[in-house]
Amino acid sequence: MLDVKDLSVARGGVPVLEGLSFSVPAGQALILRGPNGSGKTTLLRTIAGLQPALSGQVEAEADSIAYAAHSDGVKGNLTVTENLRFWADVFGTKGIEHALQQFDLESLFDRPAHALSAGQKRRLGLARLVVTGRKNWILDEPTVSLDTASVQMFADTVRGHLAEGGSAVIATHIDLGLDGTNFDVTPYKATQKKLVGFDEGFL
């Protein structure tokens, strides 16, 4: 279970969203909607613990959140296999075979990440989610650079994650065909003015 209670967030010292509340039970997804610049990324970064909230709370089991942002988060000088093993070691999990299979990376297992296409790098970045062992996936535009087949691959992976009792919060402009609740952030646009002395950045 992931609970967001009366949350307000800021970007660059300017409040962007306020008064958000929602719950994402195990086995369910919440799809964030809203135009570019509406605050979806700021909200996701706050939920993931990468920056502090202005007010409100994010409640989740300790060490249960995995975050995937616009960056693929791969090391170019490492192979596909080495990248996944690195993240498996970081999160203390075992085995990367399922991640390789899930994102059709088996034939690329020994290729350096810098030699991958944009779509292949994206698949590798998303494959990291599978090896984290985390229950709550926080995903910011995860299908960028993916072709139609890869989008379906990703959607199938999320379905499998939900079927195993995980949850997901996904900001996306496309229809992934997932059973989930749509949550439009537009009505929560902040009315406050620029803050003085608020340090939003953790990472």
mmCIF file of C-alpha atoms in Angstrom:
data_model
loop_
_atom_site.group_PDB
_atom_site.id
_atom_site.type_symbol
_atom_site.label_atom_id
_atom_site.label_comp_id
_atom_site.label_asym_id
_atom_site.label_seq_id
_atom_site.Cartn_x
_atom_site.Cartn_y
_atom_site.Cartn_z
ATOM 1 C CA MET A 1 0.000 0.000 0.000
ATOM 2 C CA LEU A 2 1.198 3.475 -0.937
ATOM 3 C CA ASP A 3 -0.633 6.395 0.686
ATOM 4 C CA VAL A 4 -0.309 10.053 -0.283
ATOM 5 C CA LYS A 5 -1.997 12.377 2.199
ATOM 6 C CA ASP A 6 -2.655 16.092 1.595
ATOM 7 C CA LEU A 7 0.660 16.428 -0.257
ATOM 8 C CA SER A 8 1.994 19.734 -1.586
ATOM 9 C CA VAL A 9 5.157 19.945 -3.728
ATOM 10 C CA ALA A 10 7.373 22.654 -5.239
ATOM 11 C CA ARG A 11 9.817 23.060 -8.118
ATOM 12 C CA GLY A 12 12.506 25.728 -8.067
ATOM 13 C CA GLY A 13 11.038 27.233 -4.931
ATOM 14 C CA VAL A 14 7.652 27.643 -6.607
ATOM 15 C CA PRO A 15 4.718 25.538 -5.331
ATOM 16 C CA VAL A 16 3.244 23.554 -8.224
ATOM 17 C CA LEU A 17 0.736 21.128 -6.691
ATOM 18 C CA GLU A 18 -1.118 21.166 -3.381
ATOM 19 C CA GLY A 19 -3.592 19.069 -1.444
ATOM 20 C CA LEU A 20 -3.110 15.769 -3.262
ATOM 21 C CA SER A 21 -4.402 12.626 -1.594
ATOM 22 C CA PHE A 22 -4.656 9.118 -3.028
ATOM 23 C CA SER A 23 -3.971 5.490 -2.160
ATOM 24 C CA VAL A 24 -2.519 2.777 -4.360
ATOM 25 C CA PRO A 25 -3.315 -0.658 -2.917
ATOM 26 C CA ALA A 26 -1.251 -3.751 -3.634
ATOM 27 C CA GLY A 27 -2.045 -5.159 -7.056
ATOM 28 C CA GLN A 28 -3.196 -1.846 -8.532
ATOM 29 C CA ALA A 29 -1.820 0.965 -10.688
ATOM 30 C CA LEU A 30 -2.479 4.688 -10.626
ATOM 31 C CA ILE A 31 -1.998 6.557 -13.906
ATOM 32 C CA LEU A 32 -1.037 10.209 -13.497
ATOM 33 C CA ARG A 33 -2.483 12.541 -16.113
ATOM 34 C CA GLY A 34 -1.888 16.198 -16.829
ATOM 35 C CA PRO A 35 -0.262 18.478 -19.430
ATOM 36 C CA ASN A 36 3.484 19.058 -19.680
ATOM 37 C CA GLY A 37 4.681 21.277 -16.858
ATOM 38 C CA SER A 38 1.765 20.453 -14.592
ATOM 39 C CA GLY A 39 3.983 18.980 -11.877
ATOM 40 C CA LYS A 40 3.852 15.216 -12.486
ATOM 41 C CA THR A 41 7.634 14.779 -12.362
ATOM 42 C CA THR A 42 7.927 16.899 -9.213
ATOM 43 C CA LEU A 43 5.195 14.823 -7.598
ATOM 44 C CA LEU A 44 6.877 11.539 -8.512
ATOM 45 C CA ARG A 45 10.272 12.722 -7.269
ATOM 46 C CA THR A 46 8.673 13.686 -3.972
ATOM 47 C CA ILE A 47 6.907 10.336 -3.628
ATOM 48 C CA ALA A 48 10.205 8.583 -4.372
ATOM 49 C CA GLY A 49 11.936 10.550 -1.609
ATOM 50 C CA LEU A 50 14.283 12.473 -3.902
ATOM 51 C CA GLN A 51 13.055 15.839 -2.654
ATOM 52 C CA PRO A 52 11.098 16.978 0.390
ATOM 53 C CA ALA A 53 7.420 17.836 0.340
ATOM 54 C CA LEU A 54 6.142 21.286 1.255
ATOM 55 C CA SER A 55 3.553 19.594 3.429
ATOM 56 C CA GLY A 56 1.650 16.353 3.712
ATOM 57 C CA GLN A 57 2.851 12.785 3.894
ATOM 58 C CA VAL A 58 3.902 9.857 1.722
ATOM 59 C CA GLU A 59 3.435 6.571 3.539
ATOM 60 C CA ALA A 60 4.935 3.345 2.241
ATOM 61 C CA GLU A 61 6.722 0.355 3.665
ATOM 62 C CA ALA A 62 10.431 1.033 4.220
ATOM 63 C CA ASP A 63 12.635 0.291 1.198
ATOM 64 C CA SER A 64 9.621 -0.542 -0.968
ATOM 65 C CA ILE A 65 9.964 2.127 -3.680
ATOM 66 C CA ALA A 66 11.779 1.815 -7.010
ATOM 67 C CA TYR A 67 11.947 4.935 -9.214
ATOM 68 C CA ALA A 68 12.514 5.172 -12.963
ATOM 69 C CA ALA A 69 12.828 8.648 -14.482
ATOM 70 C CA HIS A 70 13.545 10.159 -17.891
ATOM 71 C CA SER A 71 17.182 9.078 -17.672
ATOM 72 C CA ASP A 72 17.837 5.414 -18.435
ATOM 73 C CA GLY A 73 20.225 5.125 -15.501
ATOM 74 C CA VAL A 74 22.666 2.756 -17.218
ATOM 75 C CA LYS A 75 26.453 2.778 -17.211
ATOM 76 C CA GLY A 76 27.711 2.971 -20.784
ATOM 77 C CA ASN A 77 31.003 1.207 -20.172
ATOM 78 C CA LEU A 78 29.279 -1.859 -18.698
ATOM 79 C CA THR A 79 27.546 -4.576 -20.693
ATOM 80 C CA VAL A 80 23.833 -5.259 -20.438
ATOM 81 C CA THR A 81 24.516 -8.148 -18.066
ATOM 82 C CA GLU A 82 26.974 -6.145 -15.963
ATOM 83 C CA ASN A 83 24.476 -3.291 -15.600
ATOM 84 C CA LEU A 84 21.767 -5.612 -14.318
ATOM 85 C CA ARG A 85 24.134 -7.466 -12.003
ATOM 86 C CA PHE A 86 25.274 -4.128 -10.589
ATOM 87 C CA TRP A 87 21.698 -3.173 -9.701
ATOM 88 C CA ALA A 88 20.934 -6.650 -8.361
ATOM 89 C CA ASP A 89 23.918 -6.245 -6.023
ATOM 90 C CA VAL A 90 22.779 -2.763 -4.973
ATOM 91 C CA PHE A 91 19.308 -4.031 -4.059
ATOM 92 C CA GLY A 92 20.533 -7.327 -2.623
ATOM 93 C CA THR A 93 18.581 -9.529 -5.020
ATOM 94 C CA LYS A 94 19.651 -12.591 -6.953
ATOM 95 C CA GLY A 95 19.383 -13.474 -10.612
ATOM 96 C CA ILE A 96 18.926 -11.294 -13.673
ATOM 97 C CA GLU A 97 17.668 -13.901 -16.119
ATOM 98 C CA HIS A 98 14.018 -12.955 -15.747
ATOM 99 C CA ALA A 99 14.815 -9.290 -16.388
ATOM 100 C CA LEU A 100 16.754 -10.198 -19.536
ATOM 101 C CA GLN A 101 13.860 -12.310 -20.794
ATOM 102 C CA GLN A 102 11.148 -9.842 -19.836
ATOM 103 C CA PHE A 103 12.681 -7.045 -21.919
ATOM 104 C CA ASP A 104 14.083 -9.175 -24.761
ATOM 105 C CA LEU A 105 17.712 -8.429 -23.873
ATOM 106 C CA GLU A 106 19.107 -11.952 -23.987
ATOM 107 C CA SER A 107 20.719 -11.516 -27.398
ATOM 108 C CA LEU A 108 22.329 -8.283 -26.179
ATOM 109 C CA PHE A 109 23.676 -9.670 -22.905
ATOM 110 C CA ASP A 110 27.353 -8.945 -23.666
ATOM 111 C CA ARG A 111 26.908 -5.670 -25.558
ATOM 112 C CA PRO A 112 28.229 -2.481 -23.904
ATOM 113 C CA ALA A 113 25.380 -0.158 -22.990
ATOM 114 C CA HIS A 114 26.936 2.699 -24.971
ATOM 115 C CA ALA A 115 26.492 0.617 -28.134
ATOM 116 C CA LEU A 116 22.743 0.154 -27.630
ATOM 117 C CA SER A 117 20.074 2.075 -29.514
ATOM 118 C CA ALA A 118 17.914 4.553 -27.591
ATOM 119 C CA GLY A 119 15.101 2.020 -27.349
ATOM 120 C CA GLN A 120 17.419 -0.759 -26.202
ATOM 121 C CA LYS A 121 18.878 1.495 -23.507
ATOM 122 C CA ARG A 122 15.375 2.299 -22.358
ATOM 123 C CA ARG A 123 14.510 -1.399 -22.127
ATOM 124 C CA LEU A 124 17.668 -1.989 -20.100
ATOM 125 C CA GLY A 125 16.797 0.896 -17.801
ATOM 126 C CA LEU A 126 13.319 -0.504 -17.234
ATOM 127 C CA ALA A 127 14.694 -4.008 -16.719
ATOM 128 C CA ARG A 128 16.359 -2.626 -13.593
ATOM 129 C CA LEU A 129 12.904 -2.502 -12.007
ATOM 130 C CA VAL A 130 12.610 -6.266 -12.214
ATOM 131 C CA VAL A 131 15.834 -6.858 -10.267
ATOM 132 C CA THR A 132 15.088 -4.361 -7.473
ATOM 133 C CA GLY A 133 12.608 -6.579 -5.673
ATOM 134 C CA ARG A 134 10.713 -3.406 -4.674
ATOM 135 C CA LYS A 135 6.912 -3.449 -4.371
ATOM 136 C CA ASN A 136 6.057 0.136 -5.350
ATOM 137 C CA TRP A 137 7.166 1.271 -8.817
ATOM 138 C CA ILE A 138 7.205 5.054 -9.402
ATOM 139 C CA LEU A 139 7.567 5.649 -13.142
ATOM 140 C CA ASP A 140 7.971 8.903 -15.066
ATOM 141 C CA GLU A 141 7.171 8.605 -18.792
ATOM 142 C CA PRO A 142 8.583 5.060 -18.924
ATOM 143 C CA THR A 143 7.768 4.437 -22.600
ATOM 144 C CA VAL A 144 9.924 7.233 -24.069
ATOM 145 C CA SER A 145 11.989 5.861 -27.021
ATOM 146 C CA LEU A 146 10.111 2.547 -27.043
ATOM 147 C CA ASP A 147 8.536 1.115 -30.193
ATOM 148 C CA THR A 148 5.072 -0.432 -30.164
ATOM 149 C CA ALA A 149 6.298 -3.945 -29.367
ATOM 150 C CA SER A 150 8.462 -2.680 -26.516
ATOM 151 C CA VAL A 151 5.588 -0.643 -25.060
ATOM 152 C CA GLN A 152 3.549 -3.852 -24.961
ATOM 153 C CA MET A 153 6.514 -5.629 -23.367
ATOM 154 C CA PHE A 154 6.643 -2.983 -20.664
ATOM 155 C CA ALA A 155 2.873 -3.091 -20.075
ATOM 156 C CA ASP A 156 3.035 -6.887 -19.715
ATOM 157 C CA THR A 157 5.830 -6.491 -17.163
ATOM 158 C CA VAL A 158 3.730 -4.070 -15.118
ATOM 159 C CA ARG A 159 0.760 -6.458 -15.267
ATOM 160 C CA GLY A 160 2.972 -9.236 -13.939
ATOM 161 C CA HIS A 161 4.239 -6.976 -11.173
ATOM 162 C CA LEU A 162 0.682 -6.101 -10.144
ATOM 163 C CA ALA A 163 -0.389 -9.745 -10.278
ATOM 164 C CA GLU A 164 2.358 -10.530 -7.766
ATOM 165 C CA GLY A 165 1.016 -7.929 -5.332
ATOM 166 C CA GLY A 166 3.082 -4.940 -6.403
ATOM 167 C CA SER A 167 1.789 -1.461 -7.186
ATOM 168 C CA ALA A 168 2.703 1.258 -9.682
ATOM 169 C CA VAL A 169 2.293 5.015 -10.079
ATOM 170 C CA ILE A 170 2.896 5.921 -13.720
ATOM 171 C CA ALA A 171 2.999 9.324 -15.409
ATOM 172 C CA THR A 172 2.251 8.816 -19.085
ATOM 173 C CA HIS A 173 0.439 10.422 -22.010
ATOM 174 C CA ILE A 174 -0.308 7.138 -23.768
ATOM 175 C CA ASP A 175 -2.800 4.363 -23.093
ATOM 176 C CA LEU A 176 -0.895 1.351 -21.768
ATOM 177 C CA GLY A 177 -4.009 -0.792 -21.596
ATOM 178 C CA LEU A 178 -3.565 -1.301 -17.862
ATOM 179 C CA ASP A 179 -6.369 -1.751 -15.383
ATOM 180 C CA GLY A 180 -5.827 1.199 -13.115
ATOM 181 C CA THR A 181 -7.170 4.454 -11.768
ATOM 182 C CA ASN A 182 -6.561 7.671 -13.692
ATOM 183 C CA PHE A 183 -5.586 10.643 -11.545
ATOM 184 C CA ASP A 184 -5.501 14.088 -13.161
ATOM 185 C CA VAL A 185 -3.173 16.473 -11.305
ATOM 186 C CA THR A 186 -4.586 19.571 -13.046
ATOM 187 C CA PRO A 187 -7.181 20.444 -10.352
ATOM 188 C CA TYR A 188 -4.411 20.484 -7.741
ATOM 189 C CA LYS A 189 -2.427 23.340 -9.253
ATOM 190 C CA ALA A 190 -0.931 25.384 -6.421
ATOM 191 C CA THR A 191 -2.130 28.898 -5.709
ATOM 192 C CA GLN A 192 0.735 29.895 -3.403
ATOM 193 C CA LYS A 193 3.509 32.237 -4.459
ATOM 194 C CA LYS A 194 7.247 31.621 -4.632
ATOM 195 C CA LEU A 195 8.714 30.418 -1.356
ATOM 196 C CA VAL A 196 11.602 32.028 0.498
ATOM 197 C CA GLY A 197 14.221 29.787 2.084
ATOM 198 C CA PHE A 198 12.727 26.452 1.024
ATOM 199 C CA ASP A 199 15.444 23.990 -0.011
ATOM 200 C CA GLU A 200 13.692 21.364 -2.145
ATOM 201 C CA GLY A 201 16.694 19.412 -3.367
ATOM 202 C CA PHE A 202 17.864 16.160 -1.865
ATOM 203 C CA LEU A 203 19.144 14.640 -5.118
#
